XYZ file of C-alpha atoms in Angstrom:
369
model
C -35.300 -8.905 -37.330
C -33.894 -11.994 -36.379
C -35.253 -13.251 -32.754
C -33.362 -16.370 -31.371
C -34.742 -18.847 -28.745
C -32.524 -20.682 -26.990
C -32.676 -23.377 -24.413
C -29.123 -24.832 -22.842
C -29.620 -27.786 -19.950
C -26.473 -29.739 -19.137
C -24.328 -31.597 -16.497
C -20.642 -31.802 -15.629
C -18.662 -33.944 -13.082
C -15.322 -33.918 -11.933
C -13.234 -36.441 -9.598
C -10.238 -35.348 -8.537
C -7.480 -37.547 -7.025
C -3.704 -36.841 -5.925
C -1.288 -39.649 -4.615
C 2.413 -39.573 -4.307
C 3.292 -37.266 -6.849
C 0.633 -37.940 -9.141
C -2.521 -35.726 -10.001
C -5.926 -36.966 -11.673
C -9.028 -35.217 -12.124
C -11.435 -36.234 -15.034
C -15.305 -36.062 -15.507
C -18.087 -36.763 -18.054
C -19.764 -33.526 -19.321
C -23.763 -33.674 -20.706
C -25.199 -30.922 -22.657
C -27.760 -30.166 -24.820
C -29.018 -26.999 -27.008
C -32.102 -26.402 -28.667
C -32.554 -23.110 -30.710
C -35.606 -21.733 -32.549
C -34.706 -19.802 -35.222
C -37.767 -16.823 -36.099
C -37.349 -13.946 -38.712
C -40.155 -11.603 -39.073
C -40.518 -7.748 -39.792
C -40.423 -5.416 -37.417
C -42.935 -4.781 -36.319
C -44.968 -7.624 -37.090
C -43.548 -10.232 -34.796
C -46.406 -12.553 -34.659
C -46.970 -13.369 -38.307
C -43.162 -14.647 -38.672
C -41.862 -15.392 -42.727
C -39.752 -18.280 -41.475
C -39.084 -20.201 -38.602
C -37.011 -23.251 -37.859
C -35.523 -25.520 -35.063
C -32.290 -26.922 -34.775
C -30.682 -29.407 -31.502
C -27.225 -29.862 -30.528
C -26.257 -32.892 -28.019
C -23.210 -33.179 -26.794
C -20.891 -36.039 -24.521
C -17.553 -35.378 -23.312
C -15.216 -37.388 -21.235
C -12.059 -36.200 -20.349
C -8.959 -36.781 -18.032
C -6.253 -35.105 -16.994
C -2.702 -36.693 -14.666
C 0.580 -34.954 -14.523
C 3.637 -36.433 -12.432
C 6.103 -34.859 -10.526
C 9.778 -37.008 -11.066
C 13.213 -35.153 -9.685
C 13.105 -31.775 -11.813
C 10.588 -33.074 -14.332
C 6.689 -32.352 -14.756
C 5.138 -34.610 -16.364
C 1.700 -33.849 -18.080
C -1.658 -35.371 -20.366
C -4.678 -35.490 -21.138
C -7.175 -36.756 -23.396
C -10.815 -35.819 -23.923
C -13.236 -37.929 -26.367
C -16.112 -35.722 -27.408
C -19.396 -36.531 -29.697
C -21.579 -34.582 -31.145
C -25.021 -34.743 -32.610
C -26.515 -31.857 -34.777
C -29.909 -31.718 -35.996
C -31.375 -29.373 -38.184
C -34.990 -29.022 -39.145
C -36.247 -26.682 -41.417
C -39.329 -24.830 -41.916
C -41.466 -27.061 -44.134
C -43.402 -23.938 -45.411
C -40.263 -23.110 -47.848
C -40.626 -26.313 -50.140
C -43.383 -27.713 -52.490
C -42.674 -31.110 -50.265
C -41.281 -32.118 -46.785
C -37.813 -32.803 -46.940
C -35.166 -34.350 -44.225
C -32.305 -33.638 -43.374
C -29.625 -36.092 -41.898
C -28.551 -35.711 -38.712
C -24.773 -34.605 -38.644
C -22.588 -36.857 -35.769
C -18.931 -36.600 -34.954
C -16.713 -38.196 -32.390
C -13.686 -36.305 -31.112
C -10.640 -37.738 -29.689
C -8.300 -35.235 -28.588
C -5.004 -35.595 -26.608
C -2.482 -33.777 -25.059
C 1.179 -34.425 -23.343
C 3.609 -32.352 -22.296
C 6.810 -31.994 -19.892
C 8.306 -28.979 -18.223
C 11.862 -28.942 -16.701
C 12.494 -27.054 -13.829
C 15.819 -25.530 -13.843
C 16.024 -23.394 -10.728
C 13.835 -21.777 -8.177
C 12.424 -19.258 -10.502
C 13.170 -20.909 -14.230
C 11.359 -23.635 -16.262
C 11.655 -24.788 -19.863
C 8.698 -27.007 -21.559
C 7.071 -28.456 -24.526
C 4.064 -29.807 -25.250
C 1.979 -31.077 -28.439
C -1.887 -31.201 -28.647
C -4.384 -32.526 -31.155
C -8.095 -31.464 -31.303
C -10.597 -31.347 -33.763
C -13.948 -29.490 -33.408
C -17.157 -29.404 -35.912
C -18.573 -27.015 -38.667
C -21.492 -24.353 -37.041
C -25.359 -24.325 -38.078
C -23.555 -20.667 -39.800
C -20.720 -22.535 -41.561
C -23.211 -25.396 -43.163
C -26.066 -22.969 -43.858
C -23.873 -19.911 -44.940
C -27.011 -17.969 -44.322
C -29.544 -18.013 -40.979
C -32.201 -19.819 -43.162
C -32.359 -23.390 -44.675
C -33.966 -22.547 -48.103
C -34.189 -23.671 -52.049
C -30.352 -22.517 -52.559
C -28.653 -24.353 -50.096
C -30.595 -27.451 -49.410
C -28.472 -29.676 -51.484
C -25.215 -28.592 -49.610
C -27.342 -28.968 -45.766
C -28.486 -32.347 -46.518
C -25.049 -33.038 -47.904
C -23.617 -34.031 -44.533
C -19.778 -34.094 -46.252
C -20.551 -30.641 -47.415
C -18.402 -29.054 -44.904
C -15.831 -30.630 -43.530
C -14.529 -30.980 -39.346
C -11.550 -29.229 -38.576
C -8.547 -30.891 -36.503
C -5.026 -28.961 -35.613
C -1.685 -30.446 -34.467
C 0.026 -27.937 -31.974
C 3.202 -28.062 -31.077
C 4.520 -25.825 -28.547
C 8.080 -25.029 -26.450
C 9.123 -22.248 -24.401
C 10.628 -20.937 -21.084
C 9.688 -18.918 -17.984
C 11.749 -16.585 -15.784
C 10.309 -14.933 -12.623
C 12.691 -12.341 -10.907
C 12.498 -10.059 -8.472
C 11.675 -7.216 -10.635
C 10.764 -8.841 -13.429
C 8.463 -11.797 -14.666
C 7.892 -13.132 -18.319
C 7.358 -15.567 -20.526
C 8.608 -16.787 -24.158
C 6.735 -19.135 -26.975
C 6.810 -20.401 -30.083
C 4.459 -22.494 -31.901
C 3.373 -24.363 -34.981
C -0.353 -25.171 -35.767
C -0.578 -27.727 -38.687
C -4.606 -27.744 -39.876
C -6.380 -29.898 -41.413
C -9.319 -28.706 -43.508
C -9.622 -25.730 -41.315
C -12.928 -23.927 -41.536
C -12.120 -20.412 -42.389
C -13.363 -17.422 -43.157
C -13.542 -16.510 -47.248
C -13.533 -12.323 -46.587
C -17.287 -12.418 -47.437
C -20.598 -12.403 -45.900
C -24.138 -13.076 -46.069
C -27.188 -10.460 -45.309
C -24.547 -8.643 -43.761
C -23.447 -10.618 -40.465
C -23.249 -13.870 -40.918
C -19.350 -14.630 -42.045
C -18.888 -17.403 -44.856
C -16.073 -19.465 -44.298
C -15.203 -22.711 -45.978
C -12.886 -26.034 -46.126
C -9.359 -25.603 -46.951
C -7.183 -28.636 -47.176
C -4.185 -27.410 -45.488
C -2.981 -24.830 -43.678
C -0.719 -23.551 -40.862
C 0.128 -20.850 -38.570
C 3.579 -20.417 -37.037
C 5.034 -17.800 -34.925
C 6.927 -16.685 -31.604
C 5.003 -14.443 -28.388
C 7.076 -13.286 -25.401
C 5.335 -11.739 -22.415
C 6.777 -9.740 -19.729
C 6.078 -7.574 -16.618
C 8.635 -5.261 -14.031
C 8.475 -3.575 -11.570
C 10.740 -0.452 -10.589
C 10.377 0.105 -6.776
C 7.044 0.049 -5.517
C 5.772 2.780 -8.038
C 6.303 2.254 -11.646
C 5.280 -1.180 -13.312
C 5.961 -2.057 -16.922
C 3.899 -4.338 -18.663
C 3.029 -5.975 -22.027
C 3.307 -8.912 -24.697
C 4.323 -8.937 -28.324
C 3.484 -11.996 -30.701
C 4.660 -12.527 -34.513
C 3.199 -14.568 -36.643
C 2.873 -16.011 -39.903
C 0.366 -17.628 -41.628
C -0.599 -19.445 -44.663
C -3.264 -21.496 -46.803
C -1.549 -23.922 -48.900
C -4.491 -23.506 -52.016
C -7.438 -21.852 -52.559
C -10.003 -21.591 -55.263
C -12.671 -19.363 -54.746
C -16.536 -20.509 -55.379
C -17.100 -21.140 -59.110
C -14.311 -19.795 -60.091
C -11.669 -22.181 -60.927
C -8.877 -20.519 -60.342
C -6.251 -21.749 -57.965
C -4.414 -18.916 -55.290
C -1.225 -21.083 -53.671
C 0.269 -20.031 -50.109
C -1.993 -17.362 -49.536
C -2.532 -15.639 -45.940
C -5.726 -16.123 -43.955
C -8.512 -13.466 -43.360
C -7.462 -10.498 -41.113
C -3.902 -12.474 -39.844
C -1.453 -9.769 -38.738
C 1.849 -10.548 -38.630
C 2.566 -8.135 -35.642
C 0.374 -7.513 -32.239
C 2.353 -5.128 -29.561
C 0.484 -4.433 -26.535
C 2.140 -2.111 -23.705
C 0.888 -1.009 -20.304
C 2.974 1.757 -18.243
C 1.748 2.444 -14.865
C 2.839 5.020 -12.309
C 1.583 4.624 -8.585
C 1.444 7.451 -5.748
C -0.128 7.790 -2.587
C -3.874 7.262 -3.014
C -4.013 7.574 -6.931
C -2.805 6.010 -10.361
C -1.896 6.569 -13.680
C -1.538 4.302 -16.867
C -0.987 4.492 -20.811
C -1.548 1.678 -22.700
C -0.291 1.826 -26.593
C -1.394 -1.239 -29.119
C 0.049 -1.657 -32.828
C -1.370 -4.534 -35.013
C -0.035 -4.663 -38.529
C -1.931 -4.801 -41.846
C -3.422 -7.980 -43.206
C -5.942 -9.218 -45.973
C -9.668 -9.185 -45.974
C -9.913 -11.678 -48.068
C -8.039 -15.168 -49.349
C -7.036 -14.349 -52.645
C -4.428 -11.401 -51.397
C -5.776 -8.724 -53.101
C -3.184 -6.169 -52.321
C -5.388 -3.016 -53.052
C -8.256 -5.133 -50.105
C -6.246 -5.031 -46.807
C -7.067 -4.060 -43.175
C -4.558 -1.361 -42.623
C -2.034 -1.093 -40.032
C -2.806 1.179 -36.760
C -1.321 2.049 -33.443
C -3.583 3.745 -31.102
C -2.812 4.775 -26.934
C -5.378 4.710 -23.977
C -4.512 6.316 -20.985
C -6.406 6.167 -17.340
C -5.838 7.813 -13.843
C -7.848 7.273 -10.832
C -7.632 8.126 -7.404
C -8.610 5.625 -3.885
C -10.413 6.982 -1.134
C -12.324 5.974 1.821
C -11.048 3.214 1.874
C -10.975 0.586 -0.683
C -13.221 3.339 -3.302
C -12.058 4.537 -6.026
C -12.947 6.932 -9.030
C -11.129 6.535 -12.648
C -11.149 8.037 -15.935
C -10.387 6.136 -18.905
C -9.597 7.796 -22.344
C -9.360 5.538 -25.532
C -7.832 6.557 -28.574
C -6.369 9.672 -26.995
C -5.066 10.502 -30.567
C -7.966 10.217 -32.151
C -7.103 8.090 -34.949
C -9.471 6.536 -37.576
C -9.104 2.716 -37.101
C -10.420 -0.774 -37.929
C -10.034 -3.966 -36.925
C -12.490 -5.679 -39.188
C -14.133 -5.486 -43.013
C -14.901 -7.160 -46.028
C -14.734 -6.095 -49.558
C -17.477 -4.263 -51.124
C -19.317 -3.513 -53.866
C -19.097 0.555 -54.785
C -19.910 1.998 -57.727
C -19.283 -1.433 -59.698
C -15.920 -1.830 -58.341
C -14.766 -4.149 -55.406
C -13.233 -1.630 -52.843
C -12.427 -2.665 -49.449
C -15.471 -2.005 -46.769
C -14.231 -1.697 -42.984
C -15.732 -1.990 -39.469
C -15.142 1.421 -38.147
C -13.580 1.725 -34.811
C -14.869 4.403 -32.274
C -12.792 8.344 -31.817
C -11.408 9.438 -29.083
C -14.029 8.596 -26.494
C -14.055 7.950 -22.453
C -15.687 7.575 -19.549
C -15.707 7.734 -15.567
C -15.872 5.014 -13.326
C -16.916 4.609 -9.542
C -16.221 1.318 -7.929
C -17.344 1.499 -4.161
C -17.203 -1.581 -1.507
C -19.009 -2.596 1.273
């Protein structure tokens, strides 16, 4: 059993200012988190085996203008974040008191953009962002305890890494009278991204580690029409790919080049079809994400398969604004999984998934006053 106890306080601000074509609003955010950490047995929950603190503080300061010239949107912003981690362990677990440093990190992370309107319904834009963000208490302990086996690497403050991406994005959107969408591509350049290895620790907690370099790059359109008043069409479709410049798993020195991250699917199709009539509603919603790895070396007999699966609904109004649905997931009743990890069977490394629910549905009232 694993009992968390958490205490968040913070403050935020905002000002917000707009002059002659130009739009400001900025503020200073506050925050603070202090967890105690307590594993016992169940039932025994007052004679805990371990227990430990840990307190996050945090300042932000961010602002935000764009500027409105002829057909041109302007746009930036810029936030500067620290952070201060401390970590202190449960004393009981070592012959003496030890210490651990307290982590800091400063975060300076802007943004600009510019969108071109072409007509009354049509824009075009770019944009590029930078942002870094720091390692969790999960990604520097690799476990929910700080023990004997990974001191070292928890007082080691360089141990793991903080991550920063460079995303630069373009696109264009249409609005019609029957139909609306949207179209983007992207490239994310990282730089010693945390990510996941494919393993885990007692079970839940996900290991994931430095790499130096990475990216992900892909294209995602978006769209929704109408037919008449009746029958909507709806749904967005995203391709991407994805790699790991090197990786050499713990201990092992071996080297894996270009390699695809944990559970990264090249394809995700979602699709809504709706069907309106006097009083009531129908819908069917398909969804097909495409195989990927479970973990960074590419094993090609330890992948998360492939699956398509449909939901469908109907409902009906009455009285009013109430209404009664039912929803059906998985109407096909298809084994599926959308997460796993490999795992040990019989001496052999076979791949262990995260089993998705059957066929399965329920009713839903929603009445207002």
């Amino acid at each position: 059993n694993y009992p968390l106890y958490n205490d968040h306080y913070g403050f935020m601000s905002y000002l917000n200012h707009s002059a002659a074509g130009l739009d400001f609003n900025g503020g200073i955010h506050l925050y603070t988190f202090q967890r105690e950490n307590i594993e016992s047995v169940i039932p025994n929950y007052t004679a805990p085996y371990y227990q430990d603190q840990s307190r996050k503080d945090e300042i932000s300061v961010f602002g935000k203008a764009s500027y409105e010239w002829s057909n041109f949107l302007l746009f930036a912003d810029l936030q500067v974040r620290s952070v201060w981690l401390n970590l202190m362990p449960d004393q009981s677990y070592f012959e003496q008191p030890v210490q651990i440093p307290v982590r800091q990190w400063t975060f300076i992370n802007p943004k600009v953009g510019i969108t071109y309107t072409l007509n009354a319904t049509d824009n075009v834009y770019a944009s590029f962002g930078r942002s870094g963000r720091e390692p969790t208490r999960s990604d520097i302990l690799g476990s929910t305890q700080i023990n004997t086996y990974n001191l070292a690497g928890t007082q080691n403050v360089g141990a793991v890494k903080p991550e920063y991406v460079n995303d630069v994005e373009a696109g264009v959107r249409i609005r019609r009278e029957k139909l609306s969408g949207q179209l983007n591509v992207f490239y994310m350049q990282f730089e010693n991204e945390i990510t996941s290895t494919g393993q885990s620790a007692q079970g839940f907690i996900t290991l994931r580690k430095n790499v130096a370099s990475s990216y992900r790059r892909g294209v995602e359109a978006s769209w929704n029409y109408r037919l008449g008043s009746s029958f909507g069409l709806a749904g967005d479709i995203a391709y991407m790919q994805s790699s790991v410049q090197q990786y050499t798993p713990e201990g092992s020195g071996q080297v894996y080049n270009d390699v695809q991250p944990v559970i990264s699917p090249h394809w995700i199709v979602n699709a809504t079809a709706t069907y309106e009539g006097k009083g009531w509603q129908m819908g069917i919603s398909p969804r097909y994400v495409s195989q990927s790895y479970l973990e960074l070396t590419n094993q090609p007999e330890l992948i998360l398969p492939s699956f398509f699966i449909v939901d469908a609904r109907a409902g009906v109004h009455f009285w009013k604004e109430h209404s009664l649905s039912l929803h059906v997931n998985n109407i096909f009743n298809k084994e599926y999984y959308t997460g796993g990890e490999p795992v040990n069977y019989n001496g052999n490394t076979v791949p262990g998934y995260f089993v998705q629910p059957p066929r399965n549905l329920y009713l839903m009232l929603t009445v207002k006053f």
